Short mmCIF file of C-alpha atoms and ligand atoms in Angstrom, two decimals:
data_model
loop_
_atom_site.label_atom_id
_atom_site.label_comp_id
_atom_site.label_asym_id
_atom_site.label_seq_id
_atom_site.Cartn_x
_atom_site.Cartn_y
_atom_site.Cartn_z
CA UNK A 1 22.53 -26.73 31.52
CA UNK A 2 22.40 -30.60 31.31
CA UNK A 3 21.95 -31.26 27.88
CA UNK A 4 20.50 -35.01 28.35
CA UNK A 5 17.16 -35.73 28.44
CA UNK A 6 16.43 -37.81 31.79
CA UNK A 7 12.74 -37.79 32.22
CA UNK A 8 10.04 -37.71 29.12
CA UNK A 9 6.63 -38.17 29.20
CA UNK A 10 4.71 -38.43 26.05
CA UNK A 11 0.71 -37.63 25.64
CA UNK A 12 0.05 -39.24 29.49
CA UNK A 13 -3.29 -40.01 30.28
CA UNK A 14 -4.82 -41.46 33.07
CA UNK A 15 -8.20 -40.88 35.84
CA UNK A 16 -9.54 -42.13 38.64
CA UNK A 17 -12.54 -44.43 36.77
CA UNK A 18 -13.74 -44.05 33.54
CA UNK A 19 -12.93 -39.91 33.84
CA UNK A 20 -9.97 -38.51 33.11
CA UNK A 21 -7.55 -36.49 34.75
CA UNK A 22 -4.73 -35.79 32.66
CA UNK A 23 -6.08 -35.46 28.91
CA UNK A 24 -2.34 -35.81 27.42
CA UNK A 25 0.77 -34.68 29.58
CA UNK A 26 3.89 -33.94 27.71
CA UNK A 27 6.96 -32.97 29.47
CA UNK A 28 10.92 -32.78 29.16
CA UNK A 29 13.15 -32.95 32.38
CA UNK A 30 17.18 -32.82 31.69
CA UNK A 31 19.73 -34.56 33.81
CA UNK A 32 20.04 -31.80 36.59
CA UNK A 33 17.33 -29.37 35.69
CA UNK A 34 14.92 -28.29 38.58
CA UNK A 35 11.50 -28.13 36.98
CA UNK A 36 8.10 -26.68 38.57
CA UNK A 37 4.96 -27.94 38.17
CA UNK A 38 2.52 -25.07 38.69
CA UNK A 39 -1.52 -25.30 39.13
CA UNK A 40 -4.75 -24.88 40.77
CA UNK A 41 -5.80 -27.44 43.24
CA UNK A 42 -7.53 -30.12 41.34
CA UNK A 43 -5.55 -29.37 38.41
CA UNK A 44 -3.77 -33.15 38.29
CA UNK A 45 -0.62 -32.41 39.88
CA UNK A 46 -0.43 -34.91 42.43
CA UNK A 47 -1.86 -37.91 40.13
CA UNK A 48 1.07 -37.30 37.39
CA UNK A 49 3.53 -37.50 39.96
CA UNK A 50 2.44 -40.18 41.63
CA UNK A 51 1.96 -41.61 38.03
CA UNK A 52 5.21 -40.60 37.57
CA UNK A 53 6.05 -43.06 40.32
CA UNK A 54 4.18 -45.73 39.95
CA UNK A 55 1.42 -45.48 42.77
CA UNK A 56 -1.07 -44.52 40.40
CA UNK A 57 -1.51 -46.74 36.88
CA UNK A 58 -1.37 -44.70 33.69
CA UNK A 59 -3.70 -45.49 31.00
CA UNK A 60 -1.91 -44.34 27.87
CA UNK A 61 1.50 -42.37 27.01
CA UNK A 62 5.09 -43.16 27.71
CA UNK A 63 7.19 -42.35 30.99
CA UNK A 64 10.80 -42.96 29.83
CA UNK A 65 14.20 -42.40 32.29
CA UNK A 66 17.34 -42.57 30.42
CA UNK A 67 15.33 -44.17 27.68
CA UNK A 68 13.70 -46.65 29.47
CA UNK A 69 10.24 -47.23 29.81
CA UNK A 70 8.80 -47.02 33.02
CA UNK A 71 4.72 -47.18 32.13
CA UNK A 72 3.96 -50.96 32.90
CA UNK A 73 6.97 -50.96 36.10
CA UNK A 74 5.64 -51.51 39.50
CA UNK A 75 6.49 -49.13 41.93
CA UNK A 76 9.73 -50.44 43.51
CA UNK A 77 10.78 -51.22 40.42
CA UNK A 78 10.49 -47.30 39.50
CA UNK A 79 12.59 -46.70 42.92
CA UNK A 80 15.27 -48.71 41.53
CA UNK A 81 15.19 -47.20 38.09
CA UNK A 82 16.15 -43.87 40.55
CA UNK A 83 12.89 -41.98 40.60
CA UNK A 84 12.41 -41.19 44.00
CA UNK A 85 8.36 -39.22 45.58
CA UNK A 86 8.44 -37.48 48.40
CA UNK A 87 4.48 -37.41 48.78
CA UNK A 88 2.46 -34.54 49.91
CA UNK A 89 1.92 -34.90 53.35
CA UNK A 90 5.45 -36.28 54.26
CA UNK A 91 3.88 -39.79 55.46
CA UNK A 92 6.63 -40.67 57.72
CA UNK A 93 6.32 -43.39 60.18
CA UNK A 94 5.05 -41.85 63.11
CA UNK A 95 6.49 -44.02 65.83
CA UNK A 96 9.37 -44.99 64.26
CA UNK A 97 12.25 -43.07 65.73
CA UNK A 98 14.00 -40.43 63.20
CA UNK A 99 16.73 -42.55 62.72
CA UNK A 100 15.05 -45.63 61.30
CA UNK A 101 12.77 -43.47 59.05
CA UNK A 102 16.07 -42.31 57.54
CA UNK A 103 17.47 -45.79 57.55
CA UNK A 104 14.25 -47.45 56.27
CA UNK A 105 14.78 -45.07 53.26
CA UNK A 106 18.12 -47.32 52.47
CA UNK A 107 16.34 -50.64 51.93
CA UNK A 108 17.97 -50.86 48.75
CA UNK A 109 21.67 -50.43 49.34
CA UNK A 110 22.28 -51.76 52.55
CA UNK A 111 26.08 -51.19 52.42
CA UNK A 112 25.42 -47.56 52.01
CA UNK A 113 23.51 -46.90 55.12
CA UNK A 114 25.95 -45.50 57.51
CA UNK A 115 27.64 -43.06 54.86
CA UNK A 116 24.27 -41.83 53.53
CA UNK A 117 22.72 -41.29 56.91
CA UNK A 118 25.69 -38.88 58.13
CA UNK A 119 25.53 -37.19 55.14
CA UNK A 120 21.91 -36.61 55.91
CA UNK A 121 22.44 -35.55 59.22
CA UNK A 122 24.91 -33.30 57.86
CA UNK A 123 22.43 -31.65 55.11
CA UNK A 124 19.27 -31.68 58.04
CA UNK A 125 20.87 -30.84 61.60
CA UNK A 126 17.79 -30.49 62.96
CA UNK A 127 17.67 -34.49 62.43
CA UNK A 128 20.65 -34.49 64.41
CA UNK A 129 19.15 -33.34 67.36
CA UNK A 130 15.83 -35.52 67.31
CA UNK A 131 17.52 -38.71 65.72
CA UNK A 132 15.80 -40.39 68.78
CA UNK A 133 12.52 -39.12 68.85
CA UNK A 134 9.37 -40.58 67.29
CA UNK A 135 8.93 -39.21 63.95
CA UNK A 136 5.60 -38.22 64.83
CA UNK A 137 6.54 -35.91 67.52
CA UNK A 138 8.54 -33.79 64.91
CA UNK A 139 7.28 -30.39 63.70
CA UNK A 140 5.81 -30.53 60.32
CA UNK A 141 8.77 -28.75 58.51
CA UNK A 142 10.95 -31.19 60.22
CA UNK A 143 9.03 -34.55 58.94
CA UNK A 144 9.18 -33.00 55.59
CA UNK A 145 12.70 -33.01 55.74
CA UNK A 146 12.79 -36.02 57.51
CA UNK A 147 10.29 -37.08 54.32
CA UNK A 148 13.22 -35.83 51.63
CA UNK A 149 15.89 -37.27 54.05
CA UNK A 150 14.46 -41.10 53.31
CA UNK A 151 14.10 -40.22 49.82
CA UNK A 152 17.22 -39.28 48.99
CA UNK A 153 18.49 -42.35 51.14
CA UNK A 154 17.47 -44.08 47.98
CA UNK A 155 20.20 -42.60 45.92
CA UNK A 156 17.71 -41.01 43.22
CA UNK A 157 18.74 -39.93 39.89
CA UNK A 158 15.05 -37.69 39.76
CA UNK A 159 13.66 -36.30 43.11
CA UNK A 160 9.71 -35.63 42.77
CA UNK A 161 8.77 -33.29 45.23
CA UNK A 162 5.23 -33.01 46.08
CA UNK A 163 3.91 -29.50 48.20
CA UNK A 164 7.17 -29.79 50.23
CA UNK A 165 6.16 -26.28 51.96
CA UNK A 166 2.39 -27.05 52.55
CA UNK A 167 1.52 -25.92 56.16
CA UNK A 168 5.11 -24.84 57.18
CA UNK A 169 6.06 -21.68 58.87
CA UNK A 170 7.89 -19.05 56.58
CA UNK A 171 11.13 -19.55 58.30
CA UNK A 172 11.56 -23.10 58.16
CA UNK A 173 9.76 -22.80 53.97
CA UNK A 174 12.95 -20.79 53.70
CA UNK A 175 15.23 -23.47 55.74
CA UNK A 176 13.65 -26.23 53.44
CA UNK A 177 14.43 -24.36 49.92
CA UNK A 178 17.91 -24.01 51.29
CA UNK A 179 18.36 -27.62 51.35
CA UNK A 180 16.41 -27.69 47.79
CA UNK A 181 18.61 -25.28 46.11
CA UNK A 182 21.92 -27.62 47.51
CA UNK A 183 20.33 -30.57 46.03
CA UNK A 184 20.24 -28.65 42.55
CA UNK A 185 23.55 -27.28 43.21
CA UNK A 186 24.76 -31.21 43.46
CA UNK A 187 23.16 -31.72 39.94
CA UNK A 188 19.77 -33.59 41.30
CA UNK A 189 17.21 -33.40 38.75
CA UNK A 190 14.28 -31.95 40.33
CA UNK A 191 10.50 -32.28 39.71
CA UNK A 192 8.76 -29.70 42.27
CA UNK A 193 4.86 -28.99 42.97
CA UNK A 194 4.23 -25.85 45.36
CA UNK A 195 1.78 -23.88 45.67
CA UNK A 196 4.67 -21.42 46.97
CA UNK A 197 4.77 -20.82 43.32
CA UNK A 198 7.33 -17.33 43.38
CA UNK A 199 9.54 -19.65 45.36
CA UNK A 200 9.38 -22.66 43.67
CA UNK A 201 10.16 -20.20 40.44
CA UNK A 202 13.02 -18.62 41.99
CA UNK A 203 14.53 -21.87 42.49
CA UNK A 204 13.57 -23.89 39.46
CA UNK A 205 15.05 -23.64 35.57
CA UNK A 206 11.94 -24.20 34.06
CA UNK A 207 8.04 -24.78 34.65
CA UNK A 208 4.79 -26.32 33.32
CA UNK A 209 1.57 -24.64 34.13
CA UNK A 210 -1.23 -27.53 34.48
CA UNK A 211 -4.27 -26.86 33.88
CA UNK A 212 -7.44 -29.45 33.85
CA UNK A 213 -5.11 -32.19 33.51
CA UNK A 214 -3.46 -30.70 30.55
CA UNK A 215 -0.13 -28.27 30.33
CA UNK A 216 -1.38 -24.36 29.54
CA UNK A 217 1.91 -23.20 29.20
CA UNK A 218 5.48 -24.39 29.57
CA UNK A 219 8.91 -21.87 29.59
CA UNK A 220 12.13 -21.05 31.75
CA UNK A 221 10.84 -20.03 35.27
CA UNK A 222 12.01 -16.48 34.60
CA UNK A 223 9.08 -16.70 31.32
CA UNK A 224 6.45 -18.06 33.29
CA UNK A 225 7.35 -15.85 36.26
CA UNK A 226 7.23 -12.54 33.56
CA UNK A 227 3.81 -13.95 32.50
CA UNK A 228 1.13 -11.45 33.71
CA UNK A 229 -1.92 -13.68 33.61
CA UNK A 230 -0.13 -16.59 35.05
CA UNK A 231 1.07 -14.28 37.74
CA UNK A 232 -2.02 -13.15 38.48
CA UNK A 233 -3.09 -16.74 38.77
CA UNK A 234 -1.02 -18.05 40.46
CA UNK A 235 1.73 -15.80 42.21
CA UNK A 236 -0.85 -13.26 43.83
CA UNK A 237 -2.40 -15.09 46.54
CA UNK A 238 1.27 -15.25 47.57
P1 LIG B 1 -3.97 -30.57 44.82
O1 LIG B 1 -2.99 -29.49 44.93
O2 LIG B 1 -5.31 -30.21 45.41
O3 LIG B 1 -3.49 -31.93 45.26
P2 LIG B 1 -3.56 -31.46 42.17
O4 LIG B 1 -3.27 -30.57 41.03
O5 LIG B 1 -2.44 -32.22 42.74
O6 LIG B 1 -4.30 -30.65 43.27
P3 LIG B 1 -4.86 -33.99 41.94
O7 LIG B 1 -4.74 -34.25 43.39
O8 LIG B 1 -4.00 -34.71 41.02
O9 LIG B 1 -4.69 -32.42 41.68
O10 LIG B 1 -6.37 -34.18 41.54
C1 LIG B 1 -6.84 -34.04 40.19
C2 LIG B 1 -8.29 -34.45 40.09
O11 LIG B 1 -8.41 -35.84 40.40
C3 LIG B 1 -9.20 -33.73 41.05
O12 LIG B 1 -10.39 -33.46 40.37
C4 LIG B 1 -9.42 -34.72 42.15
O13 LIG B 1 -10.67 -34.55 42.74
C5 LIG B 1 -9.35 -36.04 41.43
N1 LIG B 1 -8.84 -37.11 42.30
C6 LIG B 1 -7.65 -37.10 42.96
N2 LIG B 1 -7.47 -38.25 43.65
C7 LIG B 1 -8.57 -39.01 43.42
C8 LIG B 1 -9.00 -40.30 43.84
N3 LIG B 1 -8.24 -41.06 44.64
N4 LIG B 1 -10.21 -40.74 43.41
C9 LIG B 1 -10.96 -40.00 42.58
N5 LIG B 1 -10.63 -38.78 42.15
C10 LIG B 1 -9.46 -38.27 42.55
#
């Protein structure tokens, strides 16, 4: 599927000080592909896609979308190439009500605001019923899709996704991946870190397996799935 490269990132490296953390990070994402990253804790996960983004400066490699290079972009620049994070640990405005964490999510297309947050009342109903509230008073499966609700306000062309399901009940992991598996359904190209990892591979086209700040292995998720020591690595505990 989607034969056009969107995302590419070429021998990335980058650390926190002179040390680093990712020793060379290749990786391919097409124009609607939903790609897993899979790996320990500590592996480097979170610093390429905040990299990715633009929180965190990259020392060396390329980050191209559509071509373009993103490496020496700040970070709303990188918004408005399309490339969208979703952090781990949601990091919505806590008293803000649910409605202007949604809307604050527009910033950048002002005439777009009403449309966009209908249709993301319509893909979350249980926004619906707290528009109101203070974001803070939400459940934590409801902030993280009040989390991917501002990010998509944003219009992105590449979702990252960082440990959407971390701390969340089974039924509402299951409520969330619902609403994952329509975004890939629309064609959103997807970039996903879980440590859910059987889910995130039954969802996903393809996977990297990061290990040490380097990729280990790299296939269609039904591969890596089949893989018996990267099951036992990292599908067991779950
Ligand atoms: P996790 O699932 O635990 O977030 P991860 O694969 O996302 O794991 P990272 O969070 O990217 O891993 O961390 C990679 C390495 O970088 C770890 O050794 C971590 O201790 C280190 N690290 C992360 N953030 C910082 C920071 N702000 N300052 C210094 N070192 C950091």
């Amino acid at each position: 599927k989607g034969a056009r490269e969107l995302l590419g990132v070429g021998e990335l490296v980058t650390g926190y000080g002179a040390e680093p953390v990712l020793h060379g990070i290749n990786l391919q994402v097409k124009q609607g592909e939903m790609v897993a990253l899979l790996g320990a804790n500590g592996a480097g996960k979170s610093t390429l896609m905040r990299a990715l983004a633009g929180l965190h400066r990259p020392v060396q490699g390329g980050i191209h979308v559509d071509g373009r290079n993103l490496m020496h972009m700040r970070a709303e620049e990188i918004v408005k190439q399309g490339v969208v994070l979703v952090p781990e640990g949601r990091q919505v405005f806590p008293e803000l009500s649910v409605l202007d964490n949604i809307r604050l999510g527009g910033f950048l297309y002002p005439d777009d605001i009403e449309a966009r947050t209908e249709d993301m009342l319509t893909r979350f109903p249980r926004l619906r019923e707290r528009l109101h509230q203070r974001a803070g008073l939400l459940s934590g499966g409801e902030q993280q899709m009040l989390a991917i609700a501002r990010g998509l306000m944003s219009r992105p062309r590449i979702l990252l996704l960082d440990e959407p399901s971390l701390g969340l009940a089974p039924k509402i992991i299951a409520e969330l991946f619902a609403a994952l598996d329509r975004l890939r359904n629309e064609n959103m190209t997807i970039v996903l870190v879980d440590q859910m990892a059987a889910l995130a591979l039954a969802l996903a086209d393809r996977a990297y397996v990061i290990e040490g700040g380097r990729v280990v292995a790299e296939g269609t998720a039904a591969e890596i799935a089949a893989d018996d020591a990267l099951a036992r690595a990292y599908l067991g505990a779950h």
